[in-house]
Amino acid sequence: MLRRVIREIELSEFNEPPETIFFGGGTPSIVDGELIERILDALPKGAVEISLEANPGTLSDAKLERYRSAGINRISLGVQSFHDEDLKNAGRLHSAADVVTDIESLRKQGFTNISVDLIAGLPNQRLEIWKQNLDWVERLLPEHLSIYMLDVEERSAWGNDRAIIPDDDIFAGFYIEAVERLAKAGYEHYEISNWARPGFECRHNLKYWTGVPYRGFGVSAHSFSKTRRFWNTNSLKDYAELLDAGKLPLSGGEELTVETRLEEAFLIGLRRTCGFDIWSVAGELGVVYPQRWFDCVCDLEDAGWIRFDGKFLKLTPAGWLLANGVTEELLWPNLLSISEATP
């Protein structure tokens, strides 16, 4: 598999020095550090942020030492919770003690940029337990924190037993508690689900949220080039066969219409707490905002969901909890469904 990933990089003729590199999951931390280093050697040099996702309990001092020598300078730990009962309910294999041990090992090996992922709303999770999760964050002080609200698929085991999932009011309570506690702890809330100590915002994810082109390698990897998105096969068998035949493992792609690009600009722009410049988007896509859209903006501003200073549009703290609904109100039917919003 490693040989094939490197072969894909070679066949792509990708030669632009990246500012960031991200090894995403699956669980790349089960891979030996030497193999990660070989992939990095196949890529153009120059990245200032190289992240690797890791499951607690899969890291060793020897592996971390190799990661460091390879150039990895940011580790994202999939903690999910610091409460063992939460982890058991979520089917996770690690314990809270594993997390603490891993963070101590990361510090000992010289890692100064650690991110922690937590999930709010795990089955039977209570507010008092959620507060203890935040206590651990304040104690360990990772440089970055991502908090995701549990999203339950209807056909999943949890989807068939909704009684164990906290209701929307409890979800909101978890989120508000995190916003208030993390601000007091010195974290900057820079994206709906992400907080960082000053200067430690994830550079890689900021590129996604600002529409910067990116290139992905590996099974199911997606790539983006402003006006086009394309992706690799999700089949291990096809991935292997295509690369062994000297072909890129692509399985699909799409040209992005102005409508799609406009929708995505709003979706990702409003996730950032600083919002986005609506006129920059209009200039890039050649769209005109109609008066009825500005009327909608005024209504949403009066309701307390958004702020608009004539240039930058952003959600208010109250709007963060309703981000999808507010974004939909801004797009449909006042913008995307009318001819004035097209070039």
Tab-separated table of C-alpha atoms in Angstrom:
chain	number	residue	atom	x	y	z
A	1	MET	CA	0.000	0.000	0.000
A	2	LEU	CA	2.813	2.388	0.823
A	3	ARG	CA	4.481	1.685	-2.515
A	4	ARG	CA	1.213	2.410	-4.288
A	5	VAL	CA	0.605	5.695	-2.477
A	6	ILE	CA	4.087	6.816	-3.493
A	7	ARG	CA	3.401	5.616	-7.046
A	8	GLU	CA	0.236	7.736	-7.110
A	9	ILE	CA	2.216	10.793	-6.031
A	10	GLU	CA	4.716	10.123	-8.835
A	11	LEU	CA	2.031	9.602	-11.491
A	12	SER	CA	0.222	12.786	-10.452
A	13	GLU	CA	3.334	14.834	-11.244
A	14	PHE	CA	2.416	16.953	-8.245
A	15	ASN	CA	5.318	19.348	-7.788
A	16	GLU	CA	3.932	22.427	-6.038
A	17	PRO	CA	5.532	22.909	-2.590
A	18	PRO	CA	2.680	22.486	-0.084
A	19	GLU	CA	2.331	24.780	2.908
A	20	THR	CA	0.590	22.029	4.881
A	21	ILE	CA	0.348	18.229	4.809
A	22	PHE	CA	-2.238	16.178	6.702
A	23	PHE	CA	-2.205	12.414	7.297
A	24	GLY	CA	-5.874	11.687	7.958
A	25	GLY	CA	-7.769	8.700	9.237
A	26	GLY	CA	-8.398	5.761	9.233
A	27	THR	CA	-5.680	5.508	11.794
A	28	PRO	CA	-2.338	6.559	10.307
A	29	SER	CA	-0.707	6.242	13.736
A	30	ILE	CA	-0.735	2.436	13.424
A	31	VAL	CA	1.787	2.861	10.592
A	32	ASP	CA	5.480	2.718	11.450
A	33	GLY	CA	7.218	6.085	11.428
A	34	GLU	CA	9.643	4.962	8.719
A	35	LEU	CA	6.755	4.429	6.281
A	36	ILE	CA	5.317	7.871	7.020
A	37	GLU	CA	8.774	9.319	6.402
A	38	ARG	CA	8.977	7.606	2.989
A	39	ILE	CA	5.687	9.207	1.915
A	40	LEU	CA	6.945	12.616	3.008
A	41	ASP	CA	10.158	12.058	1.042
A	42	ALA	CA	8.029	11.531	-2.090
A	43	LEU	CA	6.293	14.902	-1.693
A	44	PRO	CA	7.707	18.341	-2.513
A	45	LYS	CA	9.415	19.972	0.462
A	46	GLY	CA	8.467	23.191	2.198
A	47	ALA	CA	5.458	22.369	4.398
A	48	VAL	CA	5.401	24.397	7.613
A	49	GLU	CA	2.654	22.320	9.232
A	50	ILE	CA	2.601	18.519	8.967
A	51	SER	CA	-0.219	16.900	10.925
A	52	LEU	CA	-0.920	13.273	11.713
A	53	GLU	CA	-4.134	11.890	13.189
A	54	ALA	CA	-3.605	9.360	15.968
A	55	ASN	CA	-5.727	7.068	18.073
A	56	PRO	CA	-4.812	7.075	21.772
A	57	GLY	CA	-2.968	3.907	22.692
A	58	THR	CA	-1.268	3.530	19.291
A	59	LEU	CA	1.730	5.759	19.986
A	60	SER	CA	5.110	4.692	21.334
A	61	ASP	CA	8.195	6.756	22.150
A	62	ALA	CA	10.087	5.114	19.285
A	63	LYS	CA	7.298	5.912	16.844
A	64	LEU	CA	7.014	9.515	18.042
A	65	GLU	CA	10.764	9.996	17.746
A	66	ARG	CA	10.606	8.807	14.134
A	67	TYR	CA	7.631	11.080	13.405
A	68	ARG	CA	9.550	14.054	14.748
A	69	SER	CA	12.629	13.271	12.665
A	70	ALA	CA	10.401	12.923	9.573
A	71	GLY	CA	9.106	16.455	10.076
A	72	ILE	CA	5.688	15.855	11.635
A	73	ASN	CA	5.096	18.767	14.006
A	74	ARG	CA	1.383	18.460	14.836
A	75	ILE	CA	-0.496	15.478	16.290
A	76	SER	CA	-4.295	15.282	16.368
A	77	LEU	CA	-5.538	12.831	18.995
A	78	GLY	CA	-8.977	11.254	18.565
A	79	VAL	CA	-9.769	11.391	22.269
A	80	GLN	CA	-13.609	11.576	21.959
A	81	SER	CA	-13.985	11.655	25.772
A	82	PHE	CA	-11.942	11.561	28.974
A	83	HIS	CA	-14.643	9.432	30.619
A	84	ASP	CA	-14.221	5.653	30.340
A	85	GLU	CA	-17.969	4.973	30.351
A	86	ASP	CA	-18.390	7.335	27.380
A	87	LEU	CA	-15.602	5.556	25.538
A	88	LYS	CA	-17.132	2.150	26.252
A	89	ASN	CA	-20.545	3.325	25.024
A	90	ALA	CA	-18.910	4.665	21.854
A	91	GLY	CA	-17.120	1.377	21.188
A	92	ARG	CA	-13.680	2.939	21.516
A	93	LEU	CA	-10.722	0.701	22.389
A	94	HIS	CA	-8.671	3.218	24.390
A	95	SER	CA	-9.111	4.496	27.936
A	96	ALA	CA	-8.845	7.967	29.429
A	97	ALA	CA	-5.546	6.895	31.003
A	98	ASP	CA	-4.182	6.138	27.508
A	99	VAL	CA	-4.919	9.731	26.483
A	100	VAL	CA	-3.046	11.211	29.432
A	101	THR	CA	-0.097	8.873	28.841
A	102	ASP	CA	0.036	9.778	25.149
A	103	ILE	CA	-0.030	13.521	25.803
A	104	GLU	CA	2.763	13.132	28.368
A	105	SER	CA	4.778	11.143	25.802
A	106	LEU	CA	4.154	13.767	23.108
A	107	ARG	CA	5.408	16.525	25.401
A	108	LYS	CA	8.451	14.441	26.358
A	109	GLN	CA	9.272	13.966	22.659
A	110	GLY	CA	9.102	17.717	22.048
A	111	PHE	CA	5.695	18.069	20.349
A	112	THR	CA	4.450	21.589	20.976
A	113	ASN	CA	1.325	21.455	18.794
A	114	ILE	CA	-1.209	18.895	20.011
A	115	SER	CA	-4.861	18.838	19.007
A	116	VAL	CA	-7.600	16.922	20.830
A	117	ASP	CA	-10.932	15.827	19.329
A	118	LEU	CA	-13.967	15.493	21.604
A	119	ILE	CA	-17.503	14.365	20.775
A	120	ALA	CA	-20.437	15.959	22.583
A	121	GLY	CA	-23.667	13.999	22.934
A	122	LEU	CA	-22.354	10.439	23.117
A	123	PRO	CA	-24.946	7.853	24.231
A	124	ASN	CA	-26.170	8.527	27.775
A	125	GLN	CA	-23.659	11.380	28.197
A	126	ARG	CA	-24.592	13.790	31.001
A	127	LEU	CA	-23.693	17.461	31.452
A	128	GLU	CA	-21.657	16.723	34.581
A	129	ILE	CA	-19.511	14.285	32.582
A	130	TRP	CA	-19.146	16.825	29.775
A	131	LYS	CA	-17.916	19.375	32.331
A	132	GLN	CA	-15.303	16.849	33.476
A	133	ASN	CA	-14.115	16.554	29.865
A	134	LEU	CA	-13.562	20.310	29.831
A	135	ASP	CA	-11.769	20.040	33.203
A	136	TRP	CA	-9.287	17.689	31.535
A	137	VAL	CA	-8.764	20.112	28.668
A	138	GLU	CA	-7.977	22.887	31.156
A	139	ARG	CA	-5.574	20.555	32.963
A	140	LEU	CA	-3.700	19.239	29.907
A	141	LEU	CA	-3.892	22.440	27.806
A	142	PRO	CA	-3.568	21.065	24.277
A	143	GLU	CA	-2.823	23.789	21.743
A	144	HIS	CA	-5.937	22.980	19.730
A	145	LEU	CA	-9.349	21.492	20.384
A	146	SER	CA	-12.104	20.258	18.054
A	147	ILE	CA	-15.569	19.536	19.434
A	148	TYR	CA	-18.057	17.709	17.256
A	149	MET	CA	-21.734	17.183	17.983
A	150	LEU	CA	-22.646	13.507	17.601
A	151	ASP	CA	-24.382	12.913	14.271
A	152	VAL	CA	-26.503	9.759	14.341
A	153	GLU	CA	-27.332	7.935	11.129
A	154	GLU	CA	-30.916	6.695	11.038
A	155	ARG	CA	-29.931	3.135	10.048
A	156	SER	CA	-27.160	2.799	12.658
A	157	ALA	CA	-27.473	0.974	15.985
A	158	TRP	CA	-27.767	4.301	17.807
A	159	GLY	CA	-30.281	5.534	15.256
A	160	ASN	CA	-32.538	2.625	16.250
A	161	ASP	CA	-32.368	3.606	19.920
A	162	ARG	CA	-32.801	7.370	20.038
A	163	ALA	CA	-33.604	7.262	23.765
A	164	ILE	CA	-29.888	6.956	24.597
A	165	ILE	CA	-28.963	10.080	22.581
A	166	PRO	CA	-29.209	13.462	24.379
A	167	ASP	CA	-31.913	15.761	23.029
A	168	ASP	CA	-31.245	19.055	21.234
A	169	ASP	CA	-31.484	21.189	24.384
A	170	ILE	CA	-28.810	19.082	26.070
A	171	PHE	CA	-26.621	19.302	22.953
A	172	ALA	CA	-26.968	23.083	23.087
A	173	GLY	CA	-26.032	23.057	26.768
A	174	PHE	CA	-22.864	21.079	26.032
A	175	TYR	CA	-21.867	23.522	23.323
A	176	ILE	CA	-22.572	26.667	25.362
A	177	GLU	CA	-20.644	25.235	28.307
A	178	ALA	CA	-17.632	24.618	26.021
A	179	VAL	CA	-17.794	28.104	24.466
A	180	GLU	CA	-17.806	29.796	27.873
A	181	ARG	CA	-15.229	27.574	29.579
A	182	LEU	CA	-12.723	27.559	26.729
A	183	ALA	CA	-12.827	31.343	26.375
A	184	LYS	CA	-11.929	31.663	30.056
A	185	ALA	CA	-9.116	29.132	29.555
A	186	GLY	CA	-7.507	31.307	26.873
A	187	TYR	CA	-8.690	29.513	23.747
A	188	GLU	CA	-9.780	31.451	20.664
A	189	HIS	CA	-12.952	30.180	19.017
A	190	TYR	CA	-12.053	30.523	15.340
A	191	GLU	CA	-14.457	28.060	13.684
A	192	ILE	CA	-17.783	26.658	14.839
A	193	SER	CA	-16.236	23.370	16.012
A	194	ASN	CA	-12.642	24.491	16.617
A	195	TRP	CA	-10.695	26.354	19.292
A	196	ALA	CA	-6.983	27.148	19.495
A	197	ARG	CA	-4.515	28.868	21.725
A	198	PRO	CA	-3.290	32.046	19.986
A	199	GLY	CA	-1.178	31.166	16.945
A	200	PHE	CA	-2.150	27.471	16.887
A	201	GLU	CA	-5.118	27.506	14.512
A	202	CYS	CA	-4.945	24.510	12.169
A	203	ARG	CA	-3.418	25.953	9.002
A	204	HIS	CA	-4.470	22.952	6.959
A	205	ASN	CA	-8.158	23.139	7.854
A	206	LEU	CA	-8.165	26.903	7.378
A	207	LYS	CA	-7.352	26.218	3.740
A	208	TYR	CA	-10.495	24.106	3.412
A	209	TRP	CA	-12.559	26.863	5.030
A	210	THR	CA	-11.140	29.571	2.757
A	211	GLY	CA	-11.491	27.674	-0.528
A	212	VAL	CA	-7.796	27.041	-1.202
A	213	PRO	CA	-7.037	24.216	-3.712
A	214	TYR	CA	-5.776	20.953	-2.248
A	215	ARG	CA	-4.561	17.576	-3.484
A	216	GLY	CA	-5.332	14.241	-1.832
A	217	PHE	CA	-3.596	10.871	-2.195
A	218	GLY	CA	-4.758	7.421	-1.128
A	219	VAL	CA	-7.938	5.362	-1.250
A	220	SER	CA	-11.052	7.607	-1.341
A	221	ALA	CA	-8.920	10.778	-1.311
A	222	HIS	CA	-10.579	13.937	-2.671
A	223	SER	CA	-8.928	16.878	-4.446
A	224	PHE	CA	-10.103	20.394	-5.275
A	225	SER	CA	-8.923	23.006	-7.780
A	226	LYS	CA	-11.328	25.958	-7.420
A	227	THR	CA	-13.603	25.014	-10.312
A	228	ARG	CA	-13.286	21.224	-10.178
A	229	ARG	CA	-13.434	18.458	-7.605
A	230	PHE	CA	-12.238	14.908	-8.248
A	231	TRP	CA	-11.770	11.792	-6.160
A	232	ASN	CA	-10.110	8.413	-5.980
A	233	THR	CA	-11.777	5.019	-5.922
A	234	ASN	CA	-12.941	3.766	-2.521
A	235	SER	CA	-12.023	0.197	-3.443
A	236	LEU	CA	-8.696	-1.165	-2.190
A	237	LYS	CA	-8.721	-3.697	-5.019
A	238	ASP	CA	-9.312	-1.108	-7.762
A	239	TYR	CA	-6.794	1.273	-6.192
A	240	ALA	CA	-4.120	-1.430	-6.339
A	241	GLU	CA	-4.949	-2.617	-9.851
A	242	LEU	CA	-5.057	0.857	-11.399
A	243	LEU	CA	-1.744	1.943	-9.902
A	244	ASP	CA	-0.060	-1.362	-10.768
A	245	ALA	CA	-1.170	-0.680	-14.357
A	246	GLY	CA	0.410	2.780	-14.240
A	247	LYS	CA	-2.904	4.660	-14.036
A	248	LEU	CA	-4.151	7.208	-11.529
A	249	PRO	CA	-6.864	5.653	-9.292
A	250	LEU	CA	-9.542	8.237	-10.109
A	251	SER	CA	-13.180	7.210	-9.975
A	252	GLY	CA	-15.009	10.482	-10.558
A	253	GLY	CA	-15.035	14.236	-10.778
A	254	GLU	CA	-17.300	17.224	-11.244
A	255	GLU	CA	-17.055	20.702	-12.650
A	256	LEU	CA	-18.315	23.138	-10.036
A	257	THR	CA	-21.058	25.457	-11.240
A	258	VAL	CA	-21.282	29.051	-10.072
A	259	GLU	CA	-24.298	28.029	-7.988
A	260	THR	CA	-22.338	25.241	-6.260
A	261	ARG	CA	-19.339	27.492	-5.622
A	262	LEU	CA	-21.582	30.202	-4.196
A	263	GLU	CA	-23.322	27.735	-1.905
A	264	GLU	CA	-20.002	26.338	-0.690
A	265	ALA	CA	-18.583	29.837	-0.116
A	266	PHE	CA	-21.455	30.531	2.267
A	267	LEU	CA	-21.325	27.134	3.938
A	268	ILE	CA	-17.618	27.292	4.748
A	269	GLY	CA	-17.441	31.068	5.174
A	270	LEU	CA	-20.082	31.135	7.892
A	271	ARG	CA	-18.347	28.335	9.811
A	272	ARG	CA	-15.493	30.710	10.580
A	273	THR	CA	-16.320	32.926	13.543
A	274	CYS	CA	-14.850	35.942	11.709
A	275	GLY	CA	-17.225	35.288	8.801
A	276	PHE	CA	-16.392	36.148	5.199
A	277	ASP	CA	-16.308	39.044	2.750
A	278	ILE	CA	-19.462	38.784	0.615
A	279	TRP	CA	-18.078	41.210	-1.983
A	280	SER	CA	-14.942	39.139	-2.498
A	281	VAL	CA	-17.162	36.131	-3.233
A	282	ALA	CA	-19.355	38.180	-5.560
A	283	GLY	CA	-16.329	39.493	-7.451
A	284	GLU	CA	-14.754	36.061	-7.845
A	285	LEU	CA	-17.981	34.409	-9.050
A	286	GLY	CA	-19.513	37.334	-10.905
A	287	VAL	CA	-22.793	37.327	-8.966
A	288	VAL	CA	-25.126	40.157	-7.971
A	289	TYR	CA	-26.919	40.147	-4.614
A	290	PRO	CA	-30.554	41.185	-5.118
A	291	GLN	CA	-32.420	43.509	-2.769
A	292	ARG	CA	-34.557	40.674	-1.430
A	293	TRP	CA	-31.360	38.995	-0.211
A	294	PHE	CA	-30.376	42.093	1.760
A	295	ASP	CA	-33.910	42.153	3.186
A	296	CYS	CA	-33.362	38.574	4.386
A	297	VAL	CA	-30.026	39.611	5.935
A	298	CYS	CA	-31.800	42.401	7.848
A	299	ASP	CA	-34.432	39.971	9.127
A	300	LEU	CA	-31.834	37.475	10.333
A	301	GLU	CA	-29.809	40.271	11.913
A	302	ASP	CA	-32.895	41.551	13.746
A	303	ALA	CA	-33.501	38.009	14.977
A	304	GLY	CA	-29.985	37.933	16.437
A	305	TRP	CA	-28.588	35.121	14.283
A	306	ILE	CA	-26.078	37.045	12.141
A	307	ARG	CA	-24.045	40.246	11.984
A	308	PHE	CA	-23.344	42.176	8.789
A	309	ASP	CA	-21.208	45.329	8.679
A	310	GLY	CA	-21.736	45.988	4.976
A	311	LYS	CA	-18.808	43.791	3.997
A	312	PHE	CA	-18.302	40.867	6.359
A	313	LEU	CA	-21.115	38.461	7.127
A	314	LYS	CA	-20.853	36.232	10.187
A	315	LEU	CA	-22.948	34.222	12.596
A	316	THR	CA	-23.534	35.428	16.136
A	317	PRO	CA	-22.907	33.060	19.070
A	318	ALA	CA	-26.654	32.310	19.025
A	319	GLY	CA	-26.389	31.615	15.307
A	320	TRP	CA	-23.620	29.042	15.766
A	321	LEU	CA	-26.184	26.616	17.174
A	322	LEU	CA	-28.387	27.070	14.100
A	323	ALA	CA	-25.667	27.390	11.464
A	324	ASN	CA	-27.175	25.038	8.888
A	325	GLY	CA	-30.639	26.547	9.114
A	326	VAL	CA	-29.391	30.144	8.976
A	327	THR	CA	-27.164	29.376	5.991
A	328	GLU	CA	-30.103	27.773	4.203
A	329	GLU	CA	-32.216	30.877	4.847
A	330	LEU	CA	-29.491	33.053	3.303
A	331	LEU	CA	-29.219	30.877	0.209
A	332	TRP	CA	-32.775	29.677	-0.523
A	333	PRO	CA	-34.878	31.070	-2.077
A	334	ASN	CA	-33.413	34.557	-1.937
A	335	LEU	CA	-30.119	33.873	-3.680
A	336	LEU	CA	-29.618	30.531	-5.391
A	337	SER	CA	-33.047	30.246	-6.980
A	338	ILE	CA	-33.100	33.556	-8.840
A	339	SER	CA	-31.441	34.592	-12.057
A	340	GLU	CA	-29.803	37.669	-10.512
A	341	ALA	CA	-27.439	35.381	-8.608
A	342	THR	CA	-25.852	34.049	-11.779
A	343	PRO	CA	-23.247	35.734	-13.988
